[in-house]
Coordinates of C-alpha atoms in Angstrom, one line a residue:
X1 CA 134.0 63.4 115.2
X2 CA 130.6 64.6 116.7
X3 CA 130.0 68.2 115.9
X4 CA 127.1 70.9 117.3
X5 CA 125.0 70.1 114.5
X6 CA 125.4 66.4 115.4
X7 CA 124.4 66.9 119.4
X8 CA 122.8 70.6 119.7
X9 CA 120.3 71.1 117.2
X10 CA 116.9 70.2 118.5
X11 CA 115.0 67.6 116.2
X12 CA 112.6 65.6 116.8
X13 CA 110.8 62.2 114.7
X14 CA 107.7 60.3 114.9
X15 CA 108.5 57.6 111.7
X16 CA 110.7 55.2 114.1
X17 CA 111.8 51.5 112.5
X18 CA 113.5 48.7 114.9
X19 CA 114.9 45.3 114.0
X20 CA 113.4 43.9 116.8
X21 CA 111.1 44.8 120.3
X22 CA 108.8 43.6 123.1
X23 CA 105.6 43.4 120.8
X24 CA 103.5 44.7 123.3
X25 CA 105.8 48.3 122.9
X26 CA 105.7 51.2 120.0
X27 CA 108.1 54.1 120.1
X28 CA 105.9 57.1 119.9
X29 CA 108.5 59.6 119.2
X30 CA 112.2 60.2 119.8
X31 CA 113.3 63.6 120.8
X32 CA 117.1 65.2 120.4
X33 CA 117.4 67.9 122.6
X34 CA 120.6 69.7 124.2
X35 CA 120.7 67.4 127.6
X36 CA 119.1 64.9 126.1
X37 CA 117.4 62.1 124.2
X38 CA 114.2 61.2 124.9
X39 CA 112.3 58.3 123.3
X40 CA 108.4 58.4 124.2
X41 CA 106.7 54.8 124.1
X42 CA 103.4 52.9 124.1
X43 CA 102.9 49.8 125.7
X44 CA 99.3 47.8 125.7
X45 CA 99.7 44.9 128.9
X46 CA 99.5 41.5 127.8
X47 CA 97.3 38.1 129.2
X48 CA 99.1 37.3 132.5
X49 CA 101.4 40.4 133.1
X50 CA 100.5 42.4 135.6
X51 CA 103.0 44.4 136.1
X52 CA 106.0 46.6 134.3
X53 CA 109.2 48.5 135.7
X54 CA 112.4 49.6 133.9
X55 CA 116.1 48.7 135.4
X56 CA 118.5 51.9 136.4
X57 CA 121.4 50.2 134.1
X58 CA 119.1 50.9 131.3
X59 CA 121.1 52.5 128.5
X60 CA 121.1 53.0 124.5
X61 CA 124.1 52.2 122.8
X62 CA 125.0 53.2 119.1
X63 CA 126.5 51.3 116.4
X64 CA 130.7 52.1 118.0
X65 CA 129.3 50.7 120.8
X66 CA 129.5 53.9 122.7
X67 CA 126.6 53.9 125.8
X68 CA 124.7 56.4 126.6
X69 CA 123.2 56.4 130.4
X70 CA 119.2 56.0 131.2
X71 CA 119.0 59.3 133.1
X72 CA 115.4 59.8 133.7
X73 CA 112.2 57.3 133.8
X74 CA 108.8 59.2 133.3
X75 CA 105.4 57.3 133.7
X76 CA 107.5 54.2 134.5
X77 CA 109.1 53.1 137.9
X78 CA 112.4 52.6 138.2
X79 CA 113.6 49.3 139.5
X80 CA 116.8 49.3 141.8
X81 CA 118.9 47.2 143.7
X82 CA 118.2 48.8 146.6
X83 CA 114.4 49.4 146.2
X84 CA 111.9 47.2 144.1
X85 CA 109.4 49.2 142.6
X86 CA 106.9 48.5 139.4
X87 CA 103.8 49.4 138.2
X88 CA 100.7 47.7 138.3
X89 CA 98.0 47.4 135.2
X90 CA 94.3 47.0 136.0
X91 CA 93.6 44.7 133.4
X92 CA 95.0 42.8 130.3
X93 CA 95.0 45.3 126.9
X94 CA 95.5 48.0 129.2
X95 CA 97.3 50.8 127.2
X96 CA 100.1 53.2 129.1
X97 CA 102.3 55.7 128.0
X98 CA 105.5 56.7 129.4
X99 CA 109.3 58.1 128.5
X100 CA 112.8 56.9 129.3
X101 CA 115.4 59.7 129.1
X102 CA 118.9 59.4 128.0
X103 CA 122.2 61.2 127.9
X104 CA 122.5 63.6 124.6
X105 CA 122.8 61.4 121.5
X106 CA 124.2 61.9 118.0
X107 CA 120.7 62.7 115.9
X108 CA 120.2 60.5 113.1
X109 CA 122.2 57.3 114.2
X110 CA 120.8 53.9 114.9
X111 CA 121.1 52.8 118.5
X112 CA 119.8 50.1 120.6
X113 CA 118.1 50.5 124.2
X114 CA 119.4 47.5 126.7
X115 CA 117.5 47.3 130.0
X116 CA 119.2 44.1 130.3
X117 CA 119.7 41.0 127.7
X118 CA 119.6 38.1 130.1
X119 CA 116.5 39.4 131.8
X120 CA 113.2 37.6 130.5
X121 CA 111.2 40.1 129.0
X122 CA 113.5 43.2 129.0
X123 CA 112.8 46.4 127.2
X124 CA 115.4 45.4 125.0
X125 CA 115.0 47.5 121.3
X126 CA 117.6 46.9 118.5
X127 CA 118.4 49.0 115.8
X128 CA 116.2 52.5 116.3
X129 CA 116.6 54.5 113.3
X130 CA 114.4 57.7 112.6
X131 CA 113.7 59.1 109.4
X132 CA 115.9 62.5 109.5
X133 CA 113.5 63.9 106.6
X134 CA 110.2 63.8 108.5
X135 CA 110.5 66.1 111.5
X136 CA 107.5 66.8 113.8
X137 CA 106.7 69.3 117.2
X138 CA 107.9 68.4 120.2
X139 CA 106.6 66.3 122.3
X140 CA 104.6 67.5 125.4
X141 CA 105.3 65.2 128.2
X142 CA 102.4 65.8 130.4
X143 CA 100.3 65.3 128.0
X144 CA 101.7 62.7 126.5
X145 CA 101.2 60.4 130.1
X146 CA 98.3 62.9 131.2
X147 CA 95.7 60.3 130.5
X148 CA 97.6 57.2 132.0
X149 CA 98.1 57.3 135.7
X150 CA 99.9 54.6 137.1
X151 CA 99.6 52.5 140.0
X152 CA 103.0 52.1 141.7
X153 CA 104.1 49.4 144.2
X154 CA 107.7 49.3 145.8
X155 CA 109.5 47.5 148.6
X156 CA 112.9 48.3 150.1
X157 CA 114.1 47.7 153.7
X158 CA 114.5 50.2 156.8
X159 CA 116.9 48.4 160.0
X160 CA 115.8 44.7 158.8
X161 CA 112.2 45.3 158.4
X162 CA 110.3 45.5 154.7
X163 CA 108.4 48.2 154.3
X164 CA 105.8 48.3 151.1
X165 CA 104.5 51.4 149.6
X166 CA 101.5 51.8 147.2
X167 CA 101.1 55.2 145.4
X168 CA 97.8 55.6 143.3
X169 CA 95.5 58.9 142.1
X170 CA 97.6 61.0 145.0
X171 CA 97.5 58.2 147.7
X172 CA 100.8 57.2 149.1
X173 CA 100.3 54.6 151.4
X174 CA 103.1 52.9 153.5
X175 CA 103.2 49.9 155.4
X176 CA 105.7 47.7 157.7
X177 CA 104.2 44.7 159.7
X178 CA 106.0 43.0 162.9
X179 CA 104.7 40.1 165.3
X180 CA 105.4 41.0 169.0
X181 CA 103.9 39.7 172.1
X182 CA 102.2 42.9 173.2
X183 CA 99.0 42.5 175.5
X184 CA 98.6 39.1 173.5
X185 CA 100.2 38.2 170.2
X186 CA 99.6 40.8 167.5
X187 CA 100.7 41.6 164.1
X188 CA 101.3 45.5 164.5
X189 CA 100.7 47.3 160.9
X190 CA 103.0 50.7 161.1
X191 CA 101.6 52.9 158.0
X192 CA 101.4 55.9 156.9
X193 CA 98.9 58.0 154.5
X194 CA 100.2 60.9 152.5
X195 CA 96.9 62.4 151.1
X196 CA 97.9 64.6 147.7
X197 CA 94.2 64.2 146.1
X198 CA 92.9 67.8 146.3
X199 CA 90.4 66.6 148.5
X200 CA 89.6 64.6 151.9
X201 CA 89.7 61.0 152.2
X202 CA 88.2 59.2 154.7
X203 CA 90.3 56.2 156.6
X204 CA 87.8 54.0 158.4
X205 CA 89.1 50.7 160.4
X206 CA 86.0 49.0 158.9
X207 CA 87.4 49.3 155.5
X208 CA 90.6 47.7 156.5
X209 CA 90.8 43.6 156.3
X210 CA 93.2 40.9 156.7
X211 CA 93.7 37.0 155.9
X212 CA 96.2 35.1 156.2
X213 CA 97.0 31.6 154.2
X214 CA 97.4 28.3 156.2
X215 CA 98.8 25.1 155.4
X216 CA 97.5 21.8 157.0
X217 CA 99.4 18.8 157.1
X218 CA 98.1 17.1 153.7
X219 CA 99.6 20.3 152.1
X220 CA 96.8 22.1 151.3
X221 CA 96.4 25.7 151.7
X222 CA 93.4 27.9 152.5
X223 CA 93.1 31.5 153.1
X224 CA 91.6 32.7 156.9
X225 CA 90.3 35.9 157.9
X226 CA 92.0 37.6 160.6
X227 CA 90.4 40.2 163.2
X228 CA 91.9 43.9 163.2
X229 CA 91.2 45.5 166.0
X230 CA 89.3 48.5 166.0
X231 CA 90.6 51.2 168.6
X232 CA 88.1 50.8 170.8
X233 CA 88.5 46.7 170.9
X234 CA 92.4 47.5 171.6
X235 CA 91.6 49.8 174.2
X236 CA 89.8 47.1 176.2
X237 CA 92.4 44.8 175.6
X238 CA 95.1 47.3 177.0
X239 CA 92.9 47.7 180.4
X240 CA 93.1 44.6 181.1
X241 CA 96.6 43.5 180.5
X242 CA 98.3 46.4 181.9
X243 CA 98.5 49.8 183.6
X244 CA 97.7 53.2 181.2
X245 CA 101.1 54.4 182.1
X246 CA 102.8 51.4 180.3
X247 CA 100.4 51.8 178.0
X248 CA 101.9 55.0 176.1
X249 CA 105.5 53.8 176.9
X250 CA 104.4 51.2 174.2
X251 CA 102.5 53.7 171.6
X252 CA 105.9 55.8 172.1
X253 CA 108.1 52.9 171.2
X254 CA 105.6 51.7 168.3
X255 CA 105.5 55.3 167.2
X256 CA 108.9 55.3 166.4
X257 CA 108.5 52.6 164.2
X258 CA 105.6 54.2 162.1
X259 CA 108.1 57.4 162.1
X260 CA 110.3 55.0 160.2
X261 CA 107.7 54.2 157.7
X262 CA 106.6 58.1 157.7
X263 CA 110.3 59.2 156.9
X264 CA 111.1 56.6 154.1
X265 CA 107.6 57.4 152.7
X266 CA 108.4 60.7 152.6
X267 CA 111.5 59.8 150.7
X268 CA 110.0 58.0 148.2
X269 CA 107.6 60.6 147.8
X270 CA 110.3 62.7 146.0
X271 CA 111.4 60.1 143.3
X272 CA 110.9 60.9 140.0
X273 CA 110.4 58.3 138.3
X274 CA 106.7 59.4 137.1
X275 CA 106.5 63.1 138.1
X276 CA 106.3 64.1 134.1
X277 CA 106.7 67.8 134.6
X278 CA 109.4 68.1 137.3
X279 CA 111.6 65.3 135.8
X280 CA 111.6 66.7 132.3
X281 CA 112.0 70.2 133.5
X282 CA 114.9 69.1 135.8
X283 CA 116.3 67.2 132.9
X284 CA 115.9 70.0 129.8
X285 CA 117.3 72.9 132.2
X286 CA 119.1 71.5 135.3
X287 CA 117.2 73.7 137.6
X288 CA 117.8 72.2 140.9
X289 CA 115.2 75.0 142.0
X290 CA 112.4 72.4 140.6
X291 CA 114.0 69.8 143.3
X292 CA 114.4 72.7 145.9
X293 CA 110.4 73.5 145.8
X294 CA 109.2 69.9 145.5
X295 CA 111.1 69.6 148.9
X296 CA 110.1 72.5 150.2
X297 CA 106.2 71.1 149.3
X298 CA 107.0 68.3 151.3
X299 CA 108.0 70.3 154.3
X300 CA 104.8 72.1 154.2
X301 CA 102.8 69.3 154.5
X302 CA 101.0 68.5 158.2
X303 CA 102.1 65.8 160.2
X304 CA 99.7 63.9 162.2
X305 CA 101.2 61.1 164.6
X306 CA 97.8 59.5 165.6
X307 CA 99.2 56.7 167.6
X308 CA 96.5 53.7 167.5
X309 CA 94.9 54.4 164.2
X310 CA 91.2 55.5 164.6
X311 CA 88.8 56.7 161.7
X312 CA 89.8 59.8 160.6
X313 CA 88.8 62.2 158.0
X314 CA 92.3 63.0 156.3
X315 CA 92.4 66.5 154.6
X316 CA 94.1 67.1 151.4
X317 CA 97.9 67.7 152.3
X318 CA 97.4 66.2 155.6
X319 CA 100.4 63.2 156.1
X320 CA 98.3 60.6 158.7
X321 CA 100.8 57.7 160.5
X322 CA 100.1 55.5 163.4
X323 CA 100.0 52.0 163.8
X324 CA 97.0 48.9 164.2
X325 CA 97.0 45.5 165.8
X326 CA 95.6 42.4 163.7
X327 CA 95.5 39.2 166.1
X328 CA 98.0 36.7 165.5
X329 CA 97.7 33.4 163.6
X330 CA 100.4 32.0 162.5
X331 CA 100.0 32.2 158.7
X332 CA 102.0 31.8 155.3
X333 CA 101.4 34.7 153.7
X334 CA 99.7 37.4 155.1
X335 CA 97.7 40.2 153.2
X336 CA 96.4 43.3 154.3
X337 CA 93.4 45.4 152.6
X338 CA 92.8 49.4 152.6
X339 CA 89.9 50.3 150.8
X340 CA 90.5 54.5 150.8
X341 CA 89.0 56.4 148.3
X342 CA 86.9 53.7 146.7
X343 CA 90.2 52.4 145.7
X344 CA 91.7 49.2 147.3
X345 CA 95.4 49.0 148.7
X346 CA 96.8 45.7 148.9
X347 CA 99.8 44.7 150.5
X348 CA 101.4 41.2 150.9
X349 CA 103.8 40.1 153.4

């Protein structure tokens, strides 16, 4: 029988021992609070993996077998059916810290974490014990992950059409591509750029590439640049093939599209999987108020519909969508290039 002193009383350990786990992992620190478990981890990337996420089945499960529910990710994307997301590192023996929160656990026994046992690689962690003896403070979240930003990358669909998402340093940029015969045959790139940097950012077409890979008929492949039109090239094109008046029927029926991409940005946006002090807060005291102001943020933020993109200074707090034409070439694989910020944005379709 599990008692208060068993689930209520806050402790908290640094001197962790496993059976077994990934190498590349260390648990930092396991914390038993009143809503909660939370075990803090290092990782350090390894030769060839680039990426990390965690699944939302994730649970911990003690010795009875009793689970207890992944609740909370912090510092770590969480990976769903319904929307792939994951983290990208820079560079092998890159070091990142992040959290994975769980339902309230008895303090003191052994338990396992299961992301998932048949996946290759899973954070999969057997027999956690702590020593009860050695207690230490508890751990800060933010700046436990303060130091080890991450860059996350996620797909998920919106009526039949992908739509990728990169967020980095307080970029969130979202993309959806679609060929259509429109004055010619065009990839249109729908996006949309939520600027949360503190400070401007400066979108130029110039810094914005594509290339495509093609296949010849001995089967080899080579990659081929591919022209994106600049506003002023598209406007040229539009006077010749057709009538102004057409014209914006077709930026209103493309601007719906990069309202799509806008709104499910947006959405995304307001995940938690990495925002350290709103999830832990929202986790310790159940204060939907820290959900109700992080909405209410959002709101606040200025909308610009720019229809075809042009450069644009975008302010801090500023939310800049539209949409740009790259000329068609029937390719493989195509992959599109921001470079905003001095940091590039790469997305693959």
């Amino acid at each position: 029988m599990l008692t208060t002193n068993n689930l209520g009383m806050l402790a908290q350990y640094k001197y962790v021992t496993t059976s077994s786990m990934p190498e590349q992992i260390k648990i930092e620190q396991i914390d038993y609070n009143e809503n909660s478990t939370v075990v803090s981890m290092s990782c350090v990337s390894q030769e060839g993996k680039t990426w990390m996420n965690i699944d939302d089945g994730t649970f911990a499960q003690t010795a009875d077998g009793k689970r207890y529910p992944m609740t909370n990710s912090i510092n770590l994307p969480i990976n769903t059916e319904a929307e792939y997301r994951q983290m990208e590192f820079n560079h092998a023996g890159q070091k990142h810290h992040f959290a994975l929160v769980f339902a309230p656990m008895p303090k003191g026994e052994k338990f396992d974490i299961i992301e998932n046992e048949d996946k290759y690689e899973g954070l999969n962690i057997h027999d956690i014990a702590v020593d009860t003896a050695q207690y230490c403070d508890k751990i800060n979240i933010d700046e436990f992950i303060r130091d080890y930003p991450i860059k996350e990358t996620g797909r998920f669909i919106k009526d039949n059409v992908d739509v990728s998402y990169i967020k980095s340093n307080g970029i969130t940029l979202t993309t959806c591509v679609q060929a259509k015969k429109q004055y010619g045959k065009y990839y249109i790139v729908s996006m949309n750029l939520i600027n949360q940097t503190g400070k401007s950012v400066l979108l130029n077409m110039d810094n914005i590439t594509a290339e495509g890979d093609v296949t010849d008929e001995y089967g080899n492949t080579k990659a081929v640049q591919l022209q994106v039109l600049d506003s002023k090239t598209y406007d040229k094109v539009v006077k010749k093939k057709q009538n102004w008046n057409n014209f914006w029927v077709t930026v209103g029926e493309q601007m719906l599209v990069a309202d799509a991409v806008y709104s499910s940005a947006d959405y995304s946006g307001r995940t938690e999987s990495y925002n350290g002090a709103a999830a832990y807060l929202a986790q310790e005291k159940a204060d939907d108020n820290v959900k109700a102001y992080a909405n209410k943020q959002a709101q606040r933020r200025e909308k610009i519909n720019a229809g075809y993109i042009k450069n644009n200074t975008v302010k801090d707090g500023i939310e800049y969508s539209g949409f740009f034409n790259i000329k068609y070439k029937k390719v493989d694989q195509l992959r599109i290039r921001f470079m905003i910020n001095g940091e590039p944005f790469s997305f693959t379709y």
